[in-house]
C-alpha positions as a LaTeX table, in Angstrom:
\begin{tabular}{lrrr}
\hline
Residue & $x$ (\AA) & $y$ (\AA) & $z$ (\AA) \\
\hline
Unk1 & 18.49 & 14.86 & 15.40 \\
Unk2 & 21.97 & 14.70 & 13.83 \\
Unk3 & 22.23 & 11.78 & 11.41 \\
Unk4 & 25.65 & 10.15 & 11.37 \\
Unk5 & 28.01 & 10.85 & 8.49 \\
Unk6 & 30.81 & 8.77 & 7.02 \\
Unk7 & 34.41 & 9.56 & 7.88 \\
Unk8 & 36.05 & 11.62 & 5.11 \\
Unk9 & 39.60 & 10.92 & 3.98 \\
Unk10 & 42.13 & 12.36 & 6.39 \\
Unk11 & 44.04 & 15.42 & 5.21 \\
Unk12 & 47.49 & 14.63 & 3.88 \\
Unk13 & 50.69 & 16.46 & 4.75 \\
Unk14 & 52.16 & 17.02 & 1.32 \\
Unk15 & 53.83 & 19.62 & $-0.83$ \\
Unk16 & 50.78 & 19.32 & $-3.10$ \\
Unk17 & 48.16 & 20.23 & $-0.46$ \\
Unk18 & 47.45 & 22.97 & 2.05 \\
Unk19 & 48.70 & 22.23 & 5.56 \\
Unk20 & 46.18 & 20.07 & 7.46 \\
Unk21 & 45.73 & 22.74 & 10.14 \\
Unk22 & 44.42 & 25.13 & 7.47 \\
Unk23 & 41.54 & 22.77 & 6.70 \\
Unk24 & 39.20 & 24.12 & 9.34 \\
Unk25 & 35.92 & 22.43 & 8.36 \\
Unk26 & 34.96 & 19.37 & 6.31 \\
Unk27 & 31.91 & 18.94 & 4.09 \\
Unk28 & 30.64 & 16.15 & 6.35 \\
Unk29 & 30.39 & 18.63 & 9.23 \\
Unk30 & 27.88 & 20.84 & 7.45 \\
Unk31 & 24.27 & 20.85 & 8.71 \\
Unk32 & 21.83 & 18.43 & 7.12 \\
Unk33 & 24.52 & 16.07 & 5.82 \\
Unk34 & 24.15 & 12.30 & 6.17 \\
Unk35 & 26.17 & 9.27 & 5.21 \\
Unk36 & 24.85 & 6.72 & 2.72 \\
Unk37 & 26.66 & 3.41 & 2.24 \\
Unk38 & 26.71 & 1.88 & $-1.23$ \\
Unk39 & 25.35 & $-1.32$ & 0.32 \\
Unk40 & 22.36 & 0.68 & 1.60 \\
Unk41 & 21.57 & 1.43 & $-2.03$ \\
Unk42 & 22.58 & $-1.92$ & $-3.56$ \\
Unk43 & 22.63 & $-4.72$ & $-0.94$ \\
Unk44 & 23.69 & $-7.30$ & $-3.52$ \\
Unk45 & 27.13 & $-5.79$ & $-4.15$ \\
Unk46 & 30.22 & $-7.49$ & $-2.62$ \\
Unk47 & 30.95 & $-6.74$ & 1.01 \\
Unk48 & 34.36 & $-5.24$ & 1.83 \\
Unk49 & 37.13 & $-7.17$ & 3.56 \\
Unk50 & 38.79 & $-4.06$ & 4.99 \\
Unk51 & 37.88 & $-0.66$ & 6.36 \\
Unk52 & 40.42 & 1.92 & 7.58 \\
Unk53 & 41.55 & 1.07 & 11.08 \\
Unk54 & 41.16 & $-2.68$ & 10.61 \\
Unk55 & 44.16 & $-4.95$ & 11.10 \\
Unk56 & 45.88 & $-5.77$ & 7.83 \\
Unk57 & 45.98 & $-9.49$ & 8.58 \\
Unk58 & 43.14 & $-10.36$ & 6.22 \\
Unk59 & 44.64 & $-8.32$ & 3.37 \\
Unk60 & 47.93 & $-10.17$ & 3.82 \\
Unk61 & 46.14 & $-13.52$ & 3.85 \\
Unk62 & 44.22 & $-12.65$ & 0.68 \\
Unk63 & 47.45 & $-11.70$ & $-1.13$ \\
Unk64 & 49.10 & $-14.97$ & $-0.11$ \\
Unk65 & 46.04 & $-16.98$ & $-1.15$ \\
Unk66 & 45.91 & $-15.27$ & $-4.55$ \\
Unk67 & 49.62 & $-15.84$ & $-5.14$ \\
Unk68 & 49.35 & $-19.53$ & $-4.27$ \\
Unk69 & 48.09 & $-20.30$ & $-7.78$ \\
Unk70 & 50.71 & $-18.17$ & $-9.55$ \\
Unk71 & 53.69 & $-19.83$ & $-11.26$ \\
Unk72 & 56.95 & $-18.17$ & $-10.15$ \\
Unk73 & 59.28 & $-20.86$ & $-11.46$ \\
Unk74 & 60.94 & $-18.58$ & $-14.02$ \\
Unk75 & 62.36 & $-16.41$ & $-11.21$ \\
Unk76 & 65.69 & $-17.87$ & $-10.02$ \\
Unk77 & 67.56 & $-17.13$ & $-6.77$ \\
Unk78 & 70.05 & $-14.75$ & $-8.38$ \\
Unk79 & 67.50 & $-12.84$ & $-10.46$ \\
Unk80 & 66.44 & $-9.24$ & $-9.96$ \\
Unk81 & 62.73 & $-8.44$ & $-9.70$ \\
Unk82 & 60.99 & $-5.07$ & $-9.96$ \\
Unk83 & 57.57 & $-4.87$ & $-8.31$ \\
Unk84 & 55.78 & $-2.12$ & $-10.25$ \\
Unk85 & 53.33 & 0.09 & $-8.37$ \\
Unk86 & 51.27 & 3.15 & $-9.28$ \\
Unk87 & 50.46 & 6.18 & $-7.17$ \\
Unk88 & 46.70 & 5.68 & $-7.47$ \\
Unk89 & 46.90 & 2.57 & $-5.31$ \\
Unk90 & 48.17 & 4.61 & $-2.37$ \\
Unk91 & 45.05 & 6.80 & $-2.52$ \\
Unk92 & 42.67 & 3.87 & $-1.96$ \\
Unk93 & 41.15 & 3.52 & 1.51 \\
Unk94 & 44.00 & 5.24 & 3.28 \\
Unk95 & 46.72 & 3.55 & 1.20 \\
Unk96 & 47.79 & 1.02 & 3.82 \\
Unk97 & 46.08 & $-2.00$ & 2.15 \\
Unk98 & 47.94 & $-1.33$ & $-1.11$ \\
Unk99 & 51.22 & $-0.87$ & 0.74 \\
Unk100 & 50.59 & $-4.15$ & 2.58 \\
Unk101 & 49.94 & $-5.90$ & $-0.73$ \\
Unk102 & 53.33 & $-4.69$ & $-2.00$ \\
Unk103 & 55.09 & $-5.86$ & 1.16 \\
Unk104 & 53.46 & $-9.29$ & 0.95 \\
Unk105 & 54.33 & $-9.72$ & $-2.74$ \\
Unk106 & 57.97 & $-9.08$ & $-1.85$ \\
Unk107 & 57.86 & $-11.60$ & 0.99 \\
Unk108 & 56.23 & $-14.35$ & $-1.08$ \\
Unk109 & 58.63 & $-13.91$ & $-4.01$ \\
Unk110 & 61.58 & $-14.22$ & $-1.64$ \\
Unk111 & 60.12 & $-17.28$ & 0.10 \\
Unk112 & 59.19 & $-19.18$ & $-3.05$ \\
Unk113 & 62.05 & $-18.30$ & $-5.42$ \\
Unk114 & 65.02 & $-17.52$ & $-3.21$ \\
Unk115 & 65.48 & $-14.19$ & $-5.00$ \\
Unk116 & 66.87 & $-11.43$ & $-2.80$ \\
Unk117 & 67.25 & $-8.52$ & $-5.25$ \\
Unk118 & 63.60 & $-7.42$ & $-5.06$ \\
Unk119 & 62.91 & $-3.74$ & $-5.72$ \\
Unk120 & 59.89 & $-1.42$ & $-5.72$ \\
Unk121 & 59.33 & 0.99 & $-8.61$ \\
Unk122 & 56.38 & 3.28 & $-7.90$ \\
Unk123 & 55.15 & 5.31 & $-10.87$ \\
Unk124 & 53.41 & 8.67 & $-10.78$ \\
Unk125 & 51.71 & 11.19 & $-13.06$ \\
Unk126 & 52.26 & 14.93 & $-13.09$ \\
Unk127 & 52.97 & 15.35 & $-9.36$ \\
Unk128 & 56.49 & 14.08 & $-9.86$ \\
Unk129 & 57.47 & 13.57 & $-6.20$ \\
Unk130 & 54.19 & 12.11 & $-4.97$ \\
Unk131 & 55.21 & 8.46 & $-4.80$ \\
Unk132 & 58.38 & 9.43 & $-2.94$ \\
Unk133 & 56.07 & 10.77 & $-0.23$ \\
Unk134 & 54.06 & 7.53 & $-0.17$ \\
Unk135 & 57.19 & 5.39 & 0.03 \\
Unk136 & 58.29 & 7.26 & 3.15 \\
Unk137 & 54.78 & 7.45 & 4.66 \\
Unk138 & 54.32 & 3.68 & 4.53 \\
Unk139 & 57.91 & 2.76 & 5.40 \\
Unk140 & 58.47 & 1.04 & 2.07 \\
Unk141 & 61.98 & 2.46 & 1.75 \\
Unk142 & 62.95 & 0.48 & 4.83 \\
Unk143 & 60.91 & $-2.62$ & 3.97 \\
Unk144 & 62.58 & $-2.86$ & 0.56 \\
Unk145 & 65.99 & $-2.21$ & 2.17 \\
Unk146 & 66.67 & 1.00 & 0.26 \\
Unk147 & 65.47 & $-0.42$ & $-3.08$ \\
Unk148 & 62.14 & 1.43 & $-3.22$ \\
Unk149 & 62.13 & 4.46 & $-5.51$ \\
Unk150 & 59.56 & 6.69 & $-7.10$ \\
Unk151 & 59.77 & 6.93 & $-10.88$ \\
Unk152 & 58.36 & 9.77 & $-12.95$ \\
Unk153 & 57.53 & 10.27 & $-16.65$ \\
Unk154 & 60.40 & 12.76 & $-16.96$ \\
Unk155 & 62.97 & 10.12 & $-15.93$ \\
Unk156 & 65.36 & 8.58 & $-18.44$ \\
Unk157 & 63.57 & 6.41 & $-20.96$ \\
Unk158 & 64.24 & 3.09 & $-22.66$ \\
Unk159 & 62.99 & 2.31 & $-26.20$ \\
Unk160 & 60.31 & $-0.35$ & $-26.60$ \\
Unk161 & 59.53 & $-1.62$ & $-30.10$ \\
Unk162 & 55.82 & $-2.17$ & $-30.67$ \\
Unk163 & 53.52 & $-2.76$ & $-33.63$ \\
Unk164 & 52.89 & 1.01 & $-33.59$ \\
Unk165 & 56.60 & 1.84 & $-33.68$ \\
Unk166 & 59.06 & 2.85 & $-30.99$ \\
Unk167 & 57.69 & 4.12 & $-27.70$ \\
Unk168 & 59.53 & 4.78 & $-24.46$ \\
Unk169 & 59.24 & 3.17 & $-21.07$ \\
Unk170 & 60.93 & 4.46 & $-17.93$ \\
Unk171 & 64.37 & 2.87 & $-17.71$ \\
Unk172 & 64.23 & 2.26 & $-13.95$ \\
Unk173 & 60.95 & 0.37 & $-14.35$ \\
Unk174 & 62.58 & $-2.17$ & $-16.64$ \\
Unk175 & 66.08 & $-2.39$ & $-15.11$ \\
Unk176 & 65.44 & $-5.83$ & $-13.55$ \\
Unk177 & 65.28 & $-9.24$ & $-15.19$ \\
Unk178 & 61.63 & $-9.65$ & $-14.17$ \\
Unk179 & 58.73 & $-7.30$ & $-13.54$ \\
Unk180 & 55.62 & $-7.86$ & $-11.41$ \\
Unk181 & 52.61 & $-5.69$ & $-12.22$ \\
Unk182 & 51.01 & $-4.69$ & $-8.88$ \\
Unk183 & 47.96 & $-2.50$ & $-9.35$ \\
Unk184 & 44.24 & $-2.12$ & $-8.62$ \\
Unk185 & 41.12 & $-2.48$ & $-10.75$ \\
Unk186 & 39.12 & 0.64 & $-9.90$ \\
Unk187 & 37.64 & 2.36 & $-12.93$ \\
Unk188 & 39.58 & 5.63 & $-12.57$ \\
Unk189 & 39.51 & 7.48 & $-15.93$ \\
Unk190 & 36.56 & 5.67 & $-17.47$ \\
Unk191 & 36.26 & 8.46 & $-20.05$ \\
Unk192 & 39.60 & 7.29 & $-21.51$ \\
Unk193 & 39.73 & 3.51 & $-21.30$ \\
Unk194 & 35.94 & 2.81 & $-21.36$ \\
Unk195 & 36.57 & $-0.41$ & $-19.41$ \\
Unk196 & 38.48 & $-1.96$ & $-22.31$ \\
Unk197 & 41.86 & $-3.29$ & $-21.25$ \\
Unk198 & 41.69 & $-1.37$ & $-17.98$ \\
Unk199 & 44.33 & $-3.54$ & $-16.30$ \\
Unk200 & 46.94 & $-2.67$ & $-18.92$ \\
Unk201 & 46.71 & 1.09 & $-18.33$ \\
Unk202 & 49.89 & 1.60 & $-16.22$ \\
Unk203 & 52.10 & 0.35 & $-19.05$ \\
Unk204 & 51.31 & 3.60 & $-20.89$ \\
Unk205 & 50.95 & 5.79 & $-17.81$ \\
Unk206 & 52.89 & 4.83 & $-14.69$ \\
Unk207 & 55.65 & 2.95 & $-16.51$ \\
Unk208 & 56.13 & 5.21 & $-19.57$ \\
Unk209 & 57.82 & 8.52 & $-20.32$ \\
Unk210 & 55.91 & 11.75 & $-20.85$ \\
Unk211 & 56.25 & 11.53 & $-24.65$ \\
Unk212 & 54.57 & 8.13 & $-24.71$ \\
Unk213 & 51.91 & 8.73 & $-22.07$ \\
Unk214 & 50.93 & 11.94 & $-23.89$ \\
Unk215 & 49.99 & 10.06 & $-27.03$ \\
Unk216 & 46.39 & 9.74 & $-25.91$ \\
Unk217 & 46.26 & 12.92 & $-23.88$ \\
Unk218 & 47.36 & 15.24 & $-26.69$ \\
Unk219 & 48.42 & 13.08 & $-29.64$ \\
Unk220 & 46.21 & 10.25 & $-30.85$ \\
Unk221 & 43.25 & 11.18 & $-28.66$ \\
Unk222 & 41.27 & 9.41 & $-25.91$ \\
Unk223 & 40.52 & 6.17 & $-27.76$ \\
Unk224 & 44.26 & 5.42 & $-27.97$ \\
Unk225 & 43.98 & 4.67 & $-24.23$ \\
Unk226 & 42.61 & 1.25 & $-25.23$ \\
Unk227 & 45.33 & 0.50 & $-27.76$ \\
Unk228 & 48.59 & 1.97 & $-26.48$ \\
Unk229 & 48.91 & 0.16 & $-23.11$ \\
Unk230 & 48.06 & $-3.16$ & $-24.74$ \\
Unk231 & 50.63 & $-2.88$ & $-27.54$ \\
Unk232 & 53.32 & $-1.95$ & $-25.00$ \\
Unk233 & 52.42 & $-4.95$ & $-22.86$ \\
Unk234 & 52.35 & $-7.21$ & $-25.94$ \\
Unk235 & 55.81 & $-6.07$ & $-27.06$ \\
Unk236 & 58.59 & $-8.64$ & $-27.06$ \\
Unk237 & 60.58 & $-6.45$ & $-24.65$ \\
Unk238 & 57.86 & $-6.44$ & $-21.97$ \\
Unk239 & 56.80 & $-10.04$ & $-22.51$ \\
Unk240 & 60.37 & $-11.21$ & $-21.92$ \\
Unk241 & 60.30 & $-9.53$ & $-18.50$ \\
Unk242 & 56.71 & $-10.02$ & $-17.33$ \\
Unk243 & 56.36 & $-12.58$ & $-14.53$ \\
Unk244 & 52.83 & $-12.10$ & $-13.17$ \\
Unk245 & 50.37 & $-9.49$ & $-11.92$ \\
Unk246 & 48.60 & $-8.86$ & $-8.62$ \\
Unk247 & 45.56 & $-6.62$ & $-8.20$ \\
Unk248 & 43.95 & $-5.17$ & $-5.13$ \\
Unk249 & 40.29 & $-5.71$ & $-6.01$ \\
Unk250 & 38.21 & $-2.68$ & $-5.13$ \\
Unk251 & 34.67 & $-1.56$ & $-5.81$ \\
Unk252 & 32.25 & 1.10 & $-4.62$ \\
Unk253 & 31.74 & $-0.89$ & $-1.42$ \\
Unk254 & 35.46 & $-0.96$ & $-0.59$ \\
Unk255 & 38.30 & $-3.46$ & $-0.89$ \\
Unk256 & 36.75 & $-6.84$ & $-1.70$ \\
Unk257 & 39.77 & $-9.08$ & $-2.34$ \\
Unk258 & 43.00 & $-9.73$ & $-4.21$ \\
Unk259 & 43.43 & $-11.25$ & $-7.67$ \\
Unk260 & 46.69 & $-12.64$ & $-9.10$ \\
Unk261 & 47.51 & $-14.37$ & $-12.39$ \\
Unk262 & 50.31 & $-15.14$ & $-14.83$ \\
Unk263 & 47.90 & $-14.24$ & $-17.64$ \\
Unk264 & 47.00 & $-10.54$ & $-17.59$ \\
Unk265 & 44.62 & $-10.92$ & $-20.53$ \\
Unk266 & 42.58 & $-13.53$ & $-18.68$ \\
Unk267 & 42.73 & $-11.42$ & $-15.52$ \\
Unk268 & 41.53 & $-8.35$ & $-17.40$ \\
Unk269 & 38.45 & $-10.21$ & $-18.68$ \\
Unk270 & 37.66 & $-11.42$ & $-15.17$ \\
Unk271 & 37.95 & $-8.00$ & $-13.54$ \\
Unk272 & 36.15 & $-6.27$ & $-16.42$ \\
Unk273 & 33.09 & $-8.34$ & $-15.61$ \\
Unk274 & 33.51 & $-7.49$ & $-11.91$ \\
Unk275 & 33.79 & $-3.75$ & $-12.63$ \\
Unk276 & 30.75 & $-3.65$ & $-14.89$ \\
Unk277 & 28.72 & $-5.44$ & $-12.24$ \\
Unk278 & 29.87 & $-3.35$ & $-9.28$ \\
Unk279 & 30.45 & 0.12 & $-10.70$ \\
Unk280 & 27.70 & $-0.02$ & $-13.29$ \\
Unk281 & 24.93 & 0.30 & $-10.73$ \\
Unk282 & 26.32 & 3.19 & $-8.72$ \\
Unk283 & 27.34 & 5.26 & $-11.76$ \\
Unk284 & 23.96 & 4.69 & $-13.38$ \\
Unk285 & 22.26 & 5.81 & $-10.16$ \\
Unk286 & 24.42 & 8.93 & $-9.90$ \\
Unk287 & 23.44 & 9.80 & $-13.48$ \\
Unk288 & 19.87 & 10.26 & $-12.21$ \\
Unk289 & 20.82 & 13.21 & $-9.98$ \\
Unk290 & 19.06 & 16.19 & $-11.50$ \\
Unk291 & 20.78 & 18.97 & $-9.55$ \\
Unk292 & 23.34 & 19.29 & $-6.80$ \\
Unk293 & 26.01 & 21.44 & $-5.26$ \\
Unk294 & 29.26 & 19.45 & $-5.41$ \\
Unk295 & 31.92 & 19.85 & $-2.73$ \\
Unk296 & 35.52 & 18.76 & $-3.37$ \\
Unk297 & 37.04 & 17.86 & $-0.02$ \\
Unk298 & 39.76 & 15.29 & $-0.68$ \\
Unk299 & 43.60 & 15.27 & $-0.83$ \\
Unk300 & 43.81 & 14.57 & $-4.56$ \\
Unk301 & 43.70 & 16.66 & $-7.76$ \\
Unk302 & 40.25 & 17.86 & $-8.88$ \\
Unk303 & 39.15 & 15.05 & $-11.22$ \\
Unk304 & 40.50 & 12.46 & $-8.75$ \\
Unk305 & 38.63 & 13.66 & $-5.70$ \\
Unk306 & 36.62 & 10.63 & $-4.76$ \\
Unk307 & 33.85 & 9.05 & $-2.68$ \\
Unk308 & 32.14 & 5.67 & $-2.77$ \\
Unk309 & 34.75 & 4.40 & $-5.21$ \\
Unk310 & 33.78 & 6.98 & $-7.84$ \\
Unk311 & 35.86 & 9.91 & $-9.05$ \\
Unk312 & 34.49 & 13.39 & $-9.52$ \\
Unk313 & 35.70 & 12.88 & $-13.10$ \\
Unk314 & 33.24 & 9.98 & $-13.44$ \\
Unk315 & 30.38 & 12.14 & $-12.16$ \\
Unk316 & 31.41 & 14.95 & $-14.50$ \\
Unk317 & 30.52 & 12.63 & $-17.39$ \\
Unk318 & 27.64 & 10.78 & $-15.72$ \\
Unk319 & 25.01 & 11.98 & $-18.21$ \\
Unk320 & 26.52 & 9.67 & $-20.85$ \\
Unk321 & 26.77 & 5.94 & $-20.24$ \\
Unk322 & 30.51 & 5.51 & $-20.76$ \\
Unk323 & 30.22 & 1.75 & $-20.37$ \\
Unk324 & 28.11 & 1.74 & $-23.56$ \\
Unk325 & 30.54 & 1.42 & $-26.48$ \\
Unk326 & 27.87 & 2.51 & $-28.95$ \\
Unk327 & 28.39 & 5.99 & $-27.53$ \\
Unk328 & 31.90 & 6.22 & $-28.83$ \\
Unk329 & 32.14 & 9.07 & $-31.34$ \\
Unk330 & 32.97 & 11.84 & $-31.21$ \\
Unk331 & 35.32 & 11.52 & $-28.25$ \\
Unk332 & 33.46 & 12.99 & $-25.32$ \\
Unk333 & 36.22 & 13.39 & $-22.79$ \\
Unk334 & 35.01 & 16.66 & $-21.35$ \\
Unk335 & 38.23 & 17.56 & $-19.57$ \\
Unk336 & 40.86 & 16.84 & $-22.22$ \\
Unk337 & 42.59 & 20.16 & $-22.89$ \\
Unk338 & 43.01 & 19.24 & $-26.54$ \\
Unk339 & 39.25 & 19.70 & $-27.04$ \\
Unk340 & 39.02 & 23.29 & $-25.74$ \\
Unk341 & 40.50 & 26.68 & $-26.55$ \\
Unk342 & 42.23 & 29.00 & $-24.05$ \\
Unk343 & 38.91 & 30.28 & $-22.71$ \\
Unk344 & 37.47 & 26.81 & $-22.22$ \\
Unk345 & 35.27 & 26.86 & $-25.33$ \\
Unk346 & 34.72 & 23.53 & $-27.05$ \\
Unk347 & 36.54 & 23.04 & $-30.36$ \\
Unk348 & 33.98 & 20.37 & $-31.34$ \\
Unk349 & 30.50 & 21.62 & $-32.12$ \\
Unk350 & 28.77 & 18.45 & $-30.94$ \\
Unk351 & 30.82 & 17.81 & $-27.78$ \\
Unk352 & 28.29 & 17.33 & $-24.95$ \\
Unk353 & 28.56 & 19.72 & $-22.01$ \\
Unk354 & 29.70 & 18.70 & $-18.55$ \\
Unk355 & 27.06 & 17.12 & $-16.34$ \\
Unk356 & 24.36 & 19.83 & $-16.12$ \\
Unk357 & 23.32 & 18.54 & $-12.69$ \\
Unk358 & 26.41 & 20.24 & $-11.25$ \\
Unk359 & 25.02 & 23.66 & $-10.39$ \\
Unk360 & 27.97 & 24.93 & $-8.34$ \\
Unk361 & 31.35 & 23.44 & $-7.51$ \\
Unk362 & 32.77 & 24.28 & $-4.07$ \\
Unk363 & 36.45 & 23.44 & $-3.64$ \\
Unk364 & 37.18 & 23.06 & 0.04 \\
Unk365 & 40.22 & 20.81 & $-0.29$ \\
Unk366 & 42.13 & 19.28 & $-3.20$ \\
Unk367 & 45.67 & 18.90 & $-4.50$ \\
Unk368 & 47.53 & 21.13 & $-6.89$ \\
Unk369 & 49.77 & 19.76 & $-9.64$ \\
Unk370 & 47.14 & 18.88 & $-12.23$ \\
Unk371 & 45.73 & 21.02 & $-15.07$ \\
Unk372 & 42.33 & 22.00 & $-13.68$ \\
Unk373 & 41.45 & 25.49 & $-14.91$ \\
Unk374 & 38.94 & 23.74 & $-17.17$ \\
Unk375 & 36.69 & 23.04 & $-14.20$ \\
Unk376 & 36.37 & 26.67 & $-13.21$ \\
Unk377 & 35.81 & 27.62 & $-16.85$ \\
Unk378 & 32.99 & 25.12 & $-17.27$ \\
Unk379 & 31.29 & 25.16 & $-13.84$ \\
Unk380 & 30.46 & 28.04 & $-11.46$ \\
Unk381 & 33.21 & 27.53 & $-8.89$ \\
Unk382 & 33.87 & 28.79 & $-5.36$ \\
Unk383 & 37.22 & 28.12 & $-3.67$ \\
Unk384 & 37.53 & 28.19 & 0.11 \\
Unk385 & 40.20 & 29.95 & 2.14 \\
Unk386 & 43.81 & 28.80 & 1.83 \\
Unk387 & 42.82 & 26.44 & $-0.99$ \\
Unk388 & 42.48 & 29.49 & $-3.27$ \\
Unk389 & 46.06 & 30.53 & $-2.59$ \\
Unk390 & 47.27 & 26.99 & $-3.31$ \\
Unk391 & 45.59 & 27.03 & $-6.71$ \\
Unk392 & 46.79 & 30.56 & $-7.44$ \\
Unk393 & 50.36 & 29.30 & $-6.99$ \\
Unk394 & 49.90 & 26.05 & $-8.89$ \\
Unk395 & 52.24 & 25.84 & $-11.87$ \\
Unk396 & 49.55 & 24.05 & $-13.85$ \\
Unk397 & 46.78 & 26.57 & $-13.08$ \\
Unk398 & 48.12 & 30.14 & $-13.02$ \\
Unk399 & 44.74 & 31.51 & $-14.17$ \\
Unk400 & 42.41 & 29.26 & $-12.17$ \\
Unk401 & 41.17 & 31.99 & $-9.83$ \\
Unk402 & 40.45 & 34.24 & $-12.78$ \\
Unk403 & 37.39 & 32.04 & $-13.34$ \\
Unk404 & 36.47 & 31.27 & $-9.71$ \\
Unk405 & 35.18 & 33.11 & $-6.65$ \\
Unk406 & 36.90 & 32.97 & $-3.27$ \\
Unk407 & 35.07 & 32.43 & 0.02 \\
Unk408 & 36.71 & 32.94 & 3.39 \\
Unk409 & 35.26 & 29.73 & 4.83 \\
Unk410 & 33.10 & 26.76 & 3.83 \\
Unk411 & 29.87 & 28.03 & 5.40 \\
Unk412 & 30.15 & 31.27 & 3.42 \\
Unk413 & 30.67 & 29.33 & 0.20 \\
Unk414 & 27.65 & 27.12 & 0.88 \\
Unk415 & 25.38 & 30.01 & 1.82 \\
Unk416 & 26.14 & 31.65 & $-1.51$ \\
Unk417 & 25.83 & 28.36 & $-3.43$ \\
Unk418 & 22.40 & 27.58 & $-1.93$ \\
Unk419 & 21.18 & 31.10 & $-2.65$ \\
Unk420 & 22.15 & 31.13 & $-6.33$ \\
Unk421 & 21.16 & 27.53 & $-7.14$ \\
Unk422 & 17.95 & 27.31 & $-5.11$ \\
Unk423 & 18.73 & 23.65 & $-4.36$ \\
Unk424 & 19.27 & 21.89 & $-1.06$ \\
Unk425 & 20.91 & 18.86 & $-2.70$ \\
Unk426 & 24.60 & 18.48 & $-1.84$ \\
Unk427 & 27.09 & 15.72 & $-2.72$ \\
Unk428 & 30.62 & 15.61 & $-1.31$ \\
Unk429 & 33.64 & 14.01 & $-2.94$ \\
Unk430 & 35.53 & 13.74 & 0.32 \\
Unk431 & 37.03 & 10.27 & 0.24 \\
Unk432 & 34.24 & 8.69 & 2.30 \\
Unk433 & 34.84 & 4.96 & 2.40 \\
Unk434 & 32.28 & 2.70 & 0.74 \\
Unk435 & 29.69 & 5.45 & 0.49 \\
Unk436 & 28.88 & 9.14 & 0.26 \\
Unk437 & 28.22 & 12.11 & 2.45 \\
Unk438 & 25.31 & 14.06 & 1.02 \\
Unk439 & 22.34 & 16.14 & 2.01 \\
Unk440 & 19.32 & 14.26 & 3.37 \\
Unk441 & 17.19 & 15.39 & 0.44 \\
Unk442 & 19.60 & 13.86 & $-2.06$ \\
Unk443 & 19.93 & 10.69 & 0.03 \\
Unk444 & 16.16 & 10.21 & 0.06 \\
Unk445 & 15.99 & 10.71 & $-3.71$ \\
Unk446 & 18.74 & 8.16 & $-4.45$ \\
Unk447 & 17.29 & 5.58 & $-2.09$ \\
Unk448 & 13.95 & 5.82 & $-3.89$ \\
Unk449 & 15.55 & 5.34 & $-7.30$ \\
Unk450 & 18.09 & 2.63 & $-6.45$ \\
Unk451 & 15.80 & $-0.44$ & $-6.81$ \\
Unk452 & 14.74 & 0.53 & $-10.33$ \\
Unk453 & 18.35 & 1.26 & $-11.32$ \\
Unk454 & 19.47 & $-2.10$ & $-9.95$ \\
Unk455 & 16.81 & $-3.89$ & $-11.98$ \\
Unk456 & 17.69 & $-1.97$ & $-15.15$ \\
Unk457 & 21.39 & $-2.82$ & $-14.87$ \\
Unk458 & 20.71 & $-6.49$ & $-14.10$ \\
Unk459 & 18.11 & $-7.06$ & $-16.80$ \\
Unk460 & 19.20 & $-4.75$ & $-19.64$ \\
Unk461 & 22.49 & $-2.90$ & $-19.36$ \\
Unk462 & 24.80 & $-5.66$ & $-18.14$ \\
Unk463 & 23.92 & $-7.88$ & $-21.08$ \\
Unk464 & 24.67 & $-5.04$ & $-23.49$ \\
Unk465 & 27.95 & $-4.02$ & $-21.84$ \\
Unk466 & 29.25 & $-7.60$ & $-21.71$ \\
Unk467 & 28.33 & $-8.42$ & $-25.32$ \\
Unk468 & 30.06 & $-5.26$ & $-26.55$ \\
Unk469 & 33.28 & $-6.57$ & $-24.97$ \\
Unk470 & 32.90 & $-10.15$ & $-26.13$ \\
Unk471 & 32.08 & $-11.35$ & $-22.62$ \\
Unk472 & 28.39 & $-12.03$ & $-23.00$ \\
\hline
\end{tabular}
């Protein structure tokens, strides 16, 4: 009997992806796949308030309720306000909840302050036109009356004096009297920020120029991800513009609420505790997978392919507890180019390898526009159909297919992967909401282990993680 699977993320019509009609089969359609909700594994985690297809009424109500306690008195009727967004928010649960949060923030500011010059500035990473696509997709250009623009790290900068010296923000981000930080709390690149000051991250990424955001990619190294965003936020320049922040609260189970505050430091402490509680259990459980074939099947770049609130990049590092700050040196960011030579060999003798449970990586669907040759260098990789051509023509990955095999269709790739790995365990990063599509054998294994993992996190690990961050 066919066991039901979870709905994968819909393909996206974008210059960064293959055309949706070329995606002929999804991982969830393979034989022996089943869907496992995070709440099936950990019933105590927060229940979601939204699933794709739901009306957005509750999201809107949650935003208004969160903003009710925020002081907006500094914003006057004639003032300009930039609502600052980041492209990652539009990838969460179809993107509509994040877009609705942005719309509601605009409405509430106008209602409570009388301000009319309210703009949207949506930052992006290396896919420089991506937020322009989101703005049009969700009708934000019309909602913001022509004042919604995508900003990129190659845009004109503006100097910001910090305790570290002069860094550069994006001029369009800061061209209003006030800024509102509108983001989400998901753990994203845990290997960089280590859940220290996670909520400050966009100040060095989405709101900064390429020279500044590269300081911890290629300059100071991964641990600067904790320091750089905070010193930018703490600068006199930013503090004189900062009004308040609003976060779409997400976890492995889905969107659970909205959090707003005038004090981002207090908000960061609150959501750090939430993230350790919610994400700690599922990441610890995934670290117990001993072997699996991984399928990328999501309209995002390789490390950002996602399922159950977790990135493939998180699973890549799952063999090390990245919440544990005692495991801090040497830097163990496995997919930072600065740590590898041209052939993908580690420049650090004691750098741990990528998660050895990943026996084969099958790329059925992902975005171009992100340096990803590393993955094919480190993991036996098979690329399916038109996806191979997309990667061959990716400006960031001209040699990707030199290290990968090409399969004509997904079934062919899986037949080969099963034969060479001798495992029937399969895990898909396909954007499944609040859970995972996986093989039945892997599902049974995780369900057996989940109670013990839950107890370990509750009784041992949470206490350690919180005390390391001064929250115990």
